[in-house]
Coordinates of N, CA and C in Angstrom, one line a residue:
M13 N 0.8 -1.2 0.0 CA 0.0 0.0 0.0 C 0.9 1.3 0.0
S14 N 2.0 1.2 0.8 CA 2.8 2.4 0.8 C 3.4 2.8 -0.5
E15 N 3.8 1.7 -1.3 CA 4.3 2.0 -2.6 C 3.3 2.5 -3.6
K16 N 2.0 2.0 -3.4 CA 0.9 2.4 -4.3 C 0.7 3.9 -4.0
L17 N 0.7 4.3 -2.7 CA 0.6 5.7 -2.4 C 1.7 6.6 -3.0
F18 N 2.9 6.1 -2.9 CA 4.0 6.8 -3.5 C 3.9 6.9 -5.0
D19 N 3.5 5.9 -5.6 CA 3.4 5.9 -7.1 C 2.4 7.0 -7.5
E20 N 1.3 7.0 -6.8 CA 0.3 8.1 -7.1 C 0.9 9.4 -6.9
Q21 N 1.7 9.7 -5.9 CA 2.3 11.0 -5.7 C 3.3 11.3 -6.8
T22 N 4.1 10.3 -7.3 CA 5.0 10.6 -8.4 C 4.3 10.9 -9.7
Q23 N 3.1 10.4 -9.9 CA 2.3 10.7 -11.1 C 1.8 12.1 -11.0
I24 N 1.4 12.5 -9.8 CA 0.8 13.9 -9.6 C 1.9 14.9 -9.7
F25 N 3.1 14.6 -9.1 CA 4.2 15.5 -9.1 C 5.4 14.9 -9.8
P26 N 5.3 14.8 -11.2 CA 6.3 14.0 -11.9 C 7.8 14.6 -11.8
S27 N 7.9 15.9 -11.8 CA 9.3 16.5 -11.8 C 9.8 16.9 -10.4
D28 N 8.9 17.3 -9.5 CA 9.4 17.8 -8.2 C 8.6 17.2 -7.1
W29 N 8.6 15.9 -7.1 CA 7.8 15.1 -6.1 C 8.2 15.3 -4.7
K30 N 9.5 15.6 -4.5 CA 10.0 15.7 -3.1 C 9.6 17.0 -2.4
S31 N 9.7 18.1 -3.1 CA 9.5 19.4 -2.4 C 8.3 20.2 -2.8
A32 N 7.6 19.8 -3.8 CA 6.4 20.6 -4.3 C 5.3 20.7 -3.3
H33 N 4.7 21.9 -3.2 CA 3.5 22.1 -2.4 C 2.3 21.7 -3.3
A34 N 1.4 21.0 -2.7 CA 0.2 20.6 -3.5 C -0.8 21.7 -3.7
S35 N -1.2 21.9 -5.0 CA -2.3 22.8 -5.3 C -3.6 22.1 -5.0
H36 N -4.7 22.9 -5.0 CA -6.0 22.3 -4.7 C -6.3 21.2 -5.8
K37 N -6.0 21.5 -7.1 CA -6.2 20.6 -8.2 C -5.4 19.3 -7.9
Q38 N -4.2 19.4 -7.5 CA -3.4 18.2 -7.2 C -4.0 17.4 -6.0
L39 N -4.4 18.1 -5.0 CA -5.1 17.4 -3.9 C -6.3 16.6 -4.3
M40 N -7.0 17.1 -5.3 CA -8.2 16.5 -5.8 C -7.9 15.2 -6.7
E41 N -6.6 15.2 -7.1 CA -6.2 14.0 -7.9 C -5.7 12.9 -7.1
M42 N -5.6 13.1 -5.8 CA -5.0 12.0 -4.9 C -6.2 11.1 -4.5
K43 N -6.6 10.3 -5.4 CA -7.8 9.4 -5.2 C -7.4 8.3 -4.3
Y44 N -6.3 7.6 -4.4 CA -6.0 6.5 -3.6 C -5.7 7.0 -2.1
L45 N -4.9 8.1 -2.0 CA -4.7 8.6 -0.7 C -6.0 9.0 0.0
D46 N -6.9 9.6 -0.7 CA -8.2 9.9 -0.2 C -8.9 8.7 0.4
M47 N -8.8 7.6 -0.4 CA -9.5 6.3 0.0 C -8.8 5.8 1.3
V48 N -7.5 5.8 1.4 CA -6.7 5.4 2.5 C -7.1 6.2 3.8
I49 N -7.2 7.5 3.6 CA -7.6 8.3 4.8 C -9.0 8.0 5.2
K50 N -9.9 7.9 4.3 CA -11.3 7.5 4.6 C -11.4 6.2 5.3
E51 N -10.7 5.2 4.8 CA -10.7 3.9 5.5 C -10.1 3.9 6.9
T52 N -9.1 4.7 7.0 CA -8.5 4.9 8.4 C -9.5 5.6 9.3
L53 N -10.2 6.6 8.8 CA -11.2 7.3 9.6 C -12.4 6.4 9.9
R54 N -12.7 5.4 9.0 CA -13.7 4.5 9.3 C -13.4 3.6 10.5
L55 N -12.2 3.1 10.4 CA -11.7 2.2 11.5 C -11.4 2.9 12.8
Y56 N -10.9 4.2 12.7 CA -10.5 4.9 13.9 C -11.1 6.3 13.8
P57 N -12.5 6.5 13.9 CA -13.1 7.8 13.8 C -12.6 8.7 14.9
P58 N -12.2 9.9 14.6 CA -11.7 10.8 15.6 C -12.8 11.1 16.7
V59 N -14.1 11.1 16.3 CA -15.2 11.3 17.2 C -15.9 9.9 17.3
P60 N -15.5 9.1 18.3 CA -16.0 7.7 18.4 C -17.5 7.6 18.8
F61 N -18.0 8.7 19.5 CA -19.4 8.7 19.9 C -19.8 10.2 20.2
Y62 N -21.0 10.5 20.0 CA -21.5 11.8 20.3 C -23.0 11.8 20.7
G63 N -23.4 12.8 21.4 CA -24.8 12.9 21.8 C -25.6 14.0 21.1
R64 N -26.9 13.7 21.0 CA -27.8 14.7 20.4 C -29.1 14.7 21.2
K65 N -29.7 15.8 21.3 CA -31.0 16.0 21.9 C -32.1 16.0 20.8
L66 N -33.1 15.1 21.0 CA -34.1 15.1 19.9 C -34.9 16.4 19.9
A67 N -35.1 17.0 18.8 CA -35.8 18.2 18.7 C -37.3 18.0 18.5
Q68 N -37.7 16.7 18.2 CA -39.1 16.3 18.0 C -39.2 14.9 18.3
D69 N -40.4 14.4 18.6 CA -40.6 13.0 18.8 C -40.1 12.2 17.6
F70 N -39.6 11.0 17.9 CA -39.1 10.2 16.8 C -39.7 8.8 17.1
V71 N -40.3 8.2 16.0 CA -40.9 6.9 16.2 C -40.2 6.0 15.2
E72 N -39.6 4.9 15.7 CA -39.1 3.9 14.8 C -39.4 2.5 15.5
G73 N -40.7 2.2 15.6 CA -41.1 1.1 16.3 C -41.4 1.4 17.8
T74 N -40.6 2.3 18.3 CA -40.7 2.8 19.7 C -40.7 4.3 19.7
L75 N -41.5 4.9 20.6 CA -41.5 6.4 20.7 C -40.3 6.8 21.5
Y76 N -39.5 7.8 20.9 CA -38.4 8.4 21.5 C -38.9 9.9 21.6
P77 N -39.2 10.4 22.9 CA -39.8 11.7 23.0 C -38.8 12.9 22.8
K78 N -39.4 14.0 22.3 CA -38.7 15.2 22.1 C -37.9 15.5 23.4
G79 N -36.7 16.0 23.3 CA -35.9 16.4 24.5 C -35.0 15.2 25.0
L80 N -35.2 14.0 24.5 CA -34.4 12.9 24.9 C -33.0 13.0 24.4
T81 N -32.0 12.8 25.2 CA -30.6 12.8 24.7 C -30.3 11.4 24.2
V82 N -29.8 11.3 23.0 CA -29.4 10.0 22.4 C -27.9 10.0 22.1
F83 N -27.3 8.9 22.2 CA -25.9 8.8 21.9 C -25.7 7.9 20.6
L84 N -24.9 8.4 19.7 CA -24.6 7.7 18.5 C -23.1 7.2 18.6
F85 N -22.9 6.1 18.0 CA -21.6 5.4 18.1 C -21.0 5.0 16.8
P86 N -20.4 6.0 16.1 CA -19.8 5.8 14.8 C -18.7 4.6 14.8
Y87 N -18.0 4.5 15.9 CA -17.0 3.5 16.0 C -17.6 2.1 15.8
G88 N -18.8 1.9 16.4 CA -19.5 0.6 16.2 C -20.2 0.5 14.8
C89 N -20.8 1.5 14.4 CA -21.5 1.5 13.1 C -20.5 1.3 12.0
H90 N -19.3 1.9 12.1 CA -18.3 1.7 11.0 C -17.7 0.3 11.0
R91 N -17.9 -0.4 12.0 CA -17.4 -1.8 12.1 C -18.5 -2.8 11.9
S92 N -19.7 -2.4 11.4 CA -20.8 -3.3 11.2 C -20.8 -3.9 9.8
A93 N -20.9 -5.2 9.7 CA -21.0 -5.9 8.4 C -22.3 -5.5 7.7
K94 N -23.3 -4.9 8.4 CA -24.5 -4.5 7.7 C -24.2 -3.3 6.7
Y95 N -23.2 -2.5 7.0 CA -22.8 -1.4 6.2 C -21.5 -1.5 5.5
F96 N -20.6 -2.3 6.1 CA -19.3 -2.5 5.5 C -18.9 -3.9 5.5
P97 N -18.9 -4.6 4.3 CA -18.5 -6.0 4.3 C -17.0 -6.1 4.8
E98 N -16.8 -7.2 5.5 CA -15.5 -7.5 6.1 C -15.0 -6.2 6.9
P99 N -15.8 -5.8 7.9 CA -15.6 -4.5 8.6 C -14.3 -4.4 9.3
E100 N -13.7 -5.5 9.7 CA -12.4 -5.4 10.5 C -11.2 -5.3 9.6
K101 N -11.4 -5.5 8.3 CA -10.3 -5.5 7.3 C -10.1 -4.0 6.8
F102 N -8.8 -3.7 6.6 CA -8.4 -2.4 6.0 C -8.5 -2.5 4.5
I103 N -9.6 -2.0 3.9 CA -9.8 -2.1 2.5 C -10.1 -0.7 1.9
P104 N -9.1 0.1 1.6 CA -9.3 1.5 1.1 C -10.2 1.5 -0.1
E105 N -10.2 0.5 -1.0 CA -10.9 0.4 -2.2 C -12.5 0.5 -2.0
R106 N -12.9 0.2 -0.8 CA -14.3 0.2 -0.5 C -14.9 1.6 -0.7
F107 N -14.0 2.6 -0.7 CA -14.4 4.0 -0.9 C -14.3 4.5 -2.3
E108 N -13.9 3.6 -3.2 CA -13.7 3.9 -4.6 C -14.9 4.4 -5.3
N109 N -16.0 3.8 -5.0 CA -17.3 4.2 -5.6 C -18.3 4.5 -4.5
W110 N -17.9 5.0 -3.4 CA -18.7 5.4 -2.3 C -19.7 6.5 -2.8
T111 N -21.0 6.2 -2.7 CA -21.9 7.2 -3.2 C -22.6 7.9 -2.1
G112 N -22.4 7.5 -0.8 CA -23.1 8.1 0.3 C -24.6 7.8 0.3
K113 N -25.0 6.7 -0.2 CA -26.4 6.3 -0.2 C -26.9 6.1 1.2
L114 N -26.0 5.8 2.1 CA -26.3 5.7 3.5 C -25.5 6.7 4.2
P115 N -25.9 8.0 4.2 CA -25.0 9.1 4.7 C -24.6 9.0 6.1
Y116 N -25.5 8.3 6.9 CA -25.1 8.3 8.4 C -24.4 6.9 8.7
A117 N -24.1 6.1 7.8 CA -23.4 4.9 8.0 C -21.9 5.2 8.2
Y118 N -21.4 6.3 7.6 CA -20.0 6.7 7.7 C -20.0 8.2 8.2
T119 N -19.7 8.4 9.5 CA -19.7 9.7 10.1 C -18.5 9.9 11.0
P120 N -17.2 9.9 10.4 CA -16.1 10.0 11.3 C -15.9 11.3 12.1
F121 N -16.6 12.4 11.6 CA -16.5 13.7 12.3 C -17.8 14.1 12.9
S122 N -18.7 13.2 13.1 CA -20.1 13.4 13.5 C -21.0 13.8 12.3
A123 N -22.2 14.2 12.5 CA -23.1 14.5 11.4 C -24.2 15.4 11.9
G124 N -24.9 15.9 11.0 CA -26.0 16.8 11.3 C -25.7 18.2 11.5
P125 N -26.6 19.1 12.1 CA -26.4 20.5 12.2 C -25.2 20.9 13.0
R126 N -24.8 20.0 14.0 CA -23.6 20.3 14.8 C -22.4 19.5 14.4
N127 N -22.2 19.5 13.1 CA -21.1 18.7 12.5 C -19.8 19.5 12.7
C128 N -18.7 19.0 12.1 CA -17.4 19.6 12.4 C -17.2 21.0 11.9
I129 N -16.2 21.7 12.4 CA -16.0 23.1 12.0 C -15.8 23.3 10.5
G130 N -15.3 22.3 9.8 CA -15.1 22.4 8.4 C -16.3 22.9 7.6
K131 N -17.5 22.6 8.1 CA -18.7 22.9 7.3 C -18.8 24.4 7.2
F132 N -18.2 25.2 8.1 CA -18.3 26.6 8.0 C -17.3 27.2 7.1
L133 N -16.2 26.5 6.8 CA -15.1 27.0 6.0 C -15.3 26.6 4.5
L134 N -15.9 25.5 4.3 CA -16.1 25.0 2.9 C -17.5 24.4 2.8
P135 N -18.0 24.3 1.6 CA -19.4 23.8 1.4 C -19.7 22.4 1.9
T136 N -18.7 21.5 1.9 CA -19.0 20.2 2.3 C -18.3 19.9 3.6
G137 N -19.1 19.8 4.7 CA -18.6 19.6 6.0 C -17.2 19.2 6.4
Q138 N -16.8 18.1 6.0 CA -15.4 17.6 6.5 C -14.3 17.9 5.5
K139 N -14.6 18.7 4.4 CA -13.7 18.9 3.3 C -12.4 19.6 3.8
F140 N -12.5 20.6 4.7 CA -11.3 21.3 5.2 C -10.4 20.3 5.9
A141 N -10.9 19.5 6.8 CA -10.0 18.5 7.5 C -9.4 17.5 6.4
M142 N -10.2 17.1 5.5 CA -9.7 16.1 4.5 C -8.6 16.8 3.6
L143 N -8.8 18.0 3.2 CA -7.7 18.7 2.4 C -6.4 18.8 3.2
E144 N -6.6 19.2 4.5 CA -5.4 19.3 5.4 C -4.7 17.9 5.5
M145 N -5.4 16.8 5.7 CA -4.8 15.5 5.8 C -4.2 15.1 4.5
L146 N -4.8 15.4 3.4 CA -4.2 15.0 2.0 C -2.9 15.8 1.9
A147 N -2.9 17.1 2.2 CA -1.7 17.9 2.0 C -0.5 17.4 2.9
I148 N -0.8 17.2 4.1 CA 0.2 16.8 5.1 C 0.7 15.3 4.8
I149 N -0.2 14.4 4.6 CA 0.2 13.0 4.4 C 0.9 12.9 3.0
S150 N 0.5 13.6 2.0 CA 1.1 13.6 0.7 C 2.6 14.0 0.9
K151 N 2.9 15.0 1.6 CA 4.2 15.5 1.8 C 5.1 14.4 2.5
I152 N 4.5 13.8 3.6 CA 5.2 12.7 4.3 C 5.5 11.6 3.4
I153 N 4.5 11.1 2.6 CA 4.7 10.0 1.7 C 5.8 10.3 0.7
R154 N 5.9 11.5 0.2 CA 6.9 11.9 -0.8 C 8.3 12.0 -0.2
K155 N 8.4 12.2 1.1 CA 9.7 12.3 1.7 C 10.2 11.0 2.4
F156 N 9.3 10.2 2.8 CA 9.6 9.0 3.6 C 8.9 7.8 3.2
K157 N 9.5 6.6 3.4 CA 8.9 5.3 3.2 C 8.3 5.0 4.6
L158 N 7.1 4.6 4.6 CA 6.4 4.3 5.9 C 6.2 2.8 6.1
A159 N 6.4 2.3 7.3 CA 6.1 0.9 7.6 C 5.8 0.7 9.0
P160 N 5.2 -0.3 9.4 CA 5.0 -0.6 10.9 C 6.3 -0.7 11.5
A161 N 6.5 0.0 12.7 CA 7.8 -0.2 13.4 C 7.9 -1.5 14.1
R162 N 6.8 -1.9 14.6 CA 6.7 -3.3 15.3 C 5.4 -3.9 14.9
P163 N 5.4 -4.8 13.9 CA 4.1 -5.4 13.5 C 3.3 -5.9 14.6
E164 N 3.9 -6.4 15.7 CA 3.1 -7.0 16.8 C 2.4 -5.9 17.7
H165 N 2.8 -4.6 17.5 CA 2.2 -3.6 18.3 C 0.7 -3.5 18.1
E166 N -0.1 -3.6 19.1 CA -1.5 -3.4 19.1 C -1.9 -2.2 19.9
M167 N -2.6 -1.3 19.2 CA -3.0 -0.1 19.9 C -4.1 -0.4 20.9
Q168 N -4.0 0.4 22.0 CA -5.0 0.3 23.1 C -5.8 1.6 23.0
L169 N -7.0 1.5 22.4 CA -7.8 2.6 22.1 C -8.6 3.1 23.3
A170 N -8.8 4.4 23.4 CA -9.6 5.0 24.5 C -10.5 6.0 23.9
G171 N -11.8 5.9 24.1 CA -12.7 6.9 23.6 C -12.9 8.0 24.6
E172 N -12.3 9.1 24.4 CA -12.4 10.2 25.3 C -13.2 11.2 24.5
T173 N -12.8 12.5 24.6 CA -13.5 13.5 23.7 C -13.2 13.1 22.2
I174 N -12.0 12.6 22.0 CA -11.7 12.1 20.7 C -11.1 10.7 20.9
L175 N -11.0 9.9 19.8 CA -10.4 8.6 19.9 C -8.9 8.7 20.0
I176 N -8.3 8.1 21.0 CA -6.8 8.1 21.1 C -6.3 6.7 21.3
S177 N -5.0 6.6 21.1 CA -4.3 5.3 21.4 C -3.5 5.6 22.7
K178 N -3.8 4.9 23.8 CA -3.1 5.0 25.0 C -1.7 4.6 25.0
N179 N -1.3 3.8 24.1 CA 0.1 3.3 24.0 C 0.8 3.7 22.7
G180 N 0.2 4.8 22.0 CA 0.9 5.3 20.8 C 0.6 4.6 19.6
V181 N 1.2 5.1 18.5 CA 1.1 4.5 17.2 C 2.5 4.3 16.7
N182 N 3.0 3.1 16.5 CA 4.4 2.9 16.1 C 4.5 2.8 14.6
I183 N 5.3 3.7 14.0 CA 5.6 3.6 12.6 C 7.1 3.8 12.4
S184 N 7.5 3.3 11.3 CA 8.9 3.5 10.9 C 9.0 4.4 9.7
L185 N 9.9 5.4 9.8 CA 10.1 6.3 8.6 C 11.5 6.2 8.1
E186 N 11.6 5.9 6.8 CA 12.9 5.8 6.2 C 13.0 6.9 5.1
K187 N 13.9 7.8 5.2 CA 14.0 8.9 4.2 C 14.2 8.4 2.8
R188 N 13.4 9.0 1.9 CA 13.6 8.6 0.5 C 14.8 9.4 -0.1
L189 N 15.5 8.7 -1.0 CA 16.7 9.4 -1.6 C 16.4 10.3 -2.6

């Protein structure tokens, strides 16, 4: 996967892949990197759960009265075979033809009127965060080869305000020549 990401970068930046700053057009060309980021956010959503207060009665077989606080759990929904076949596997290609037919099945930054700050900066909610991730990760991929530092390392996740790893994320960086 690391080499596939690097190949995409060298196609987008054929002459100056090491030091070039990405334009908006180039960021939009990073299809595979975009899929890798989305798949990472599916498995490790920064907002693992969030609460909402019902503005009106909601009936789905059971009455949920107006004013009730409900908690949503993207971490669990993102790992449901109902929405994502082979949910525990890292498969970036699942986002290749993602149409958003089930818009609330994939909500790494929450959803609805109290969505992430990005919706105030750009027309599509999480676009600002995605553009930042594309730009930063693109630069890292062009400068370094990435690999797991210790393949046996298993993250210990904790759902606090955001999802964190209590024992870190171990990666190996090797400078590209």
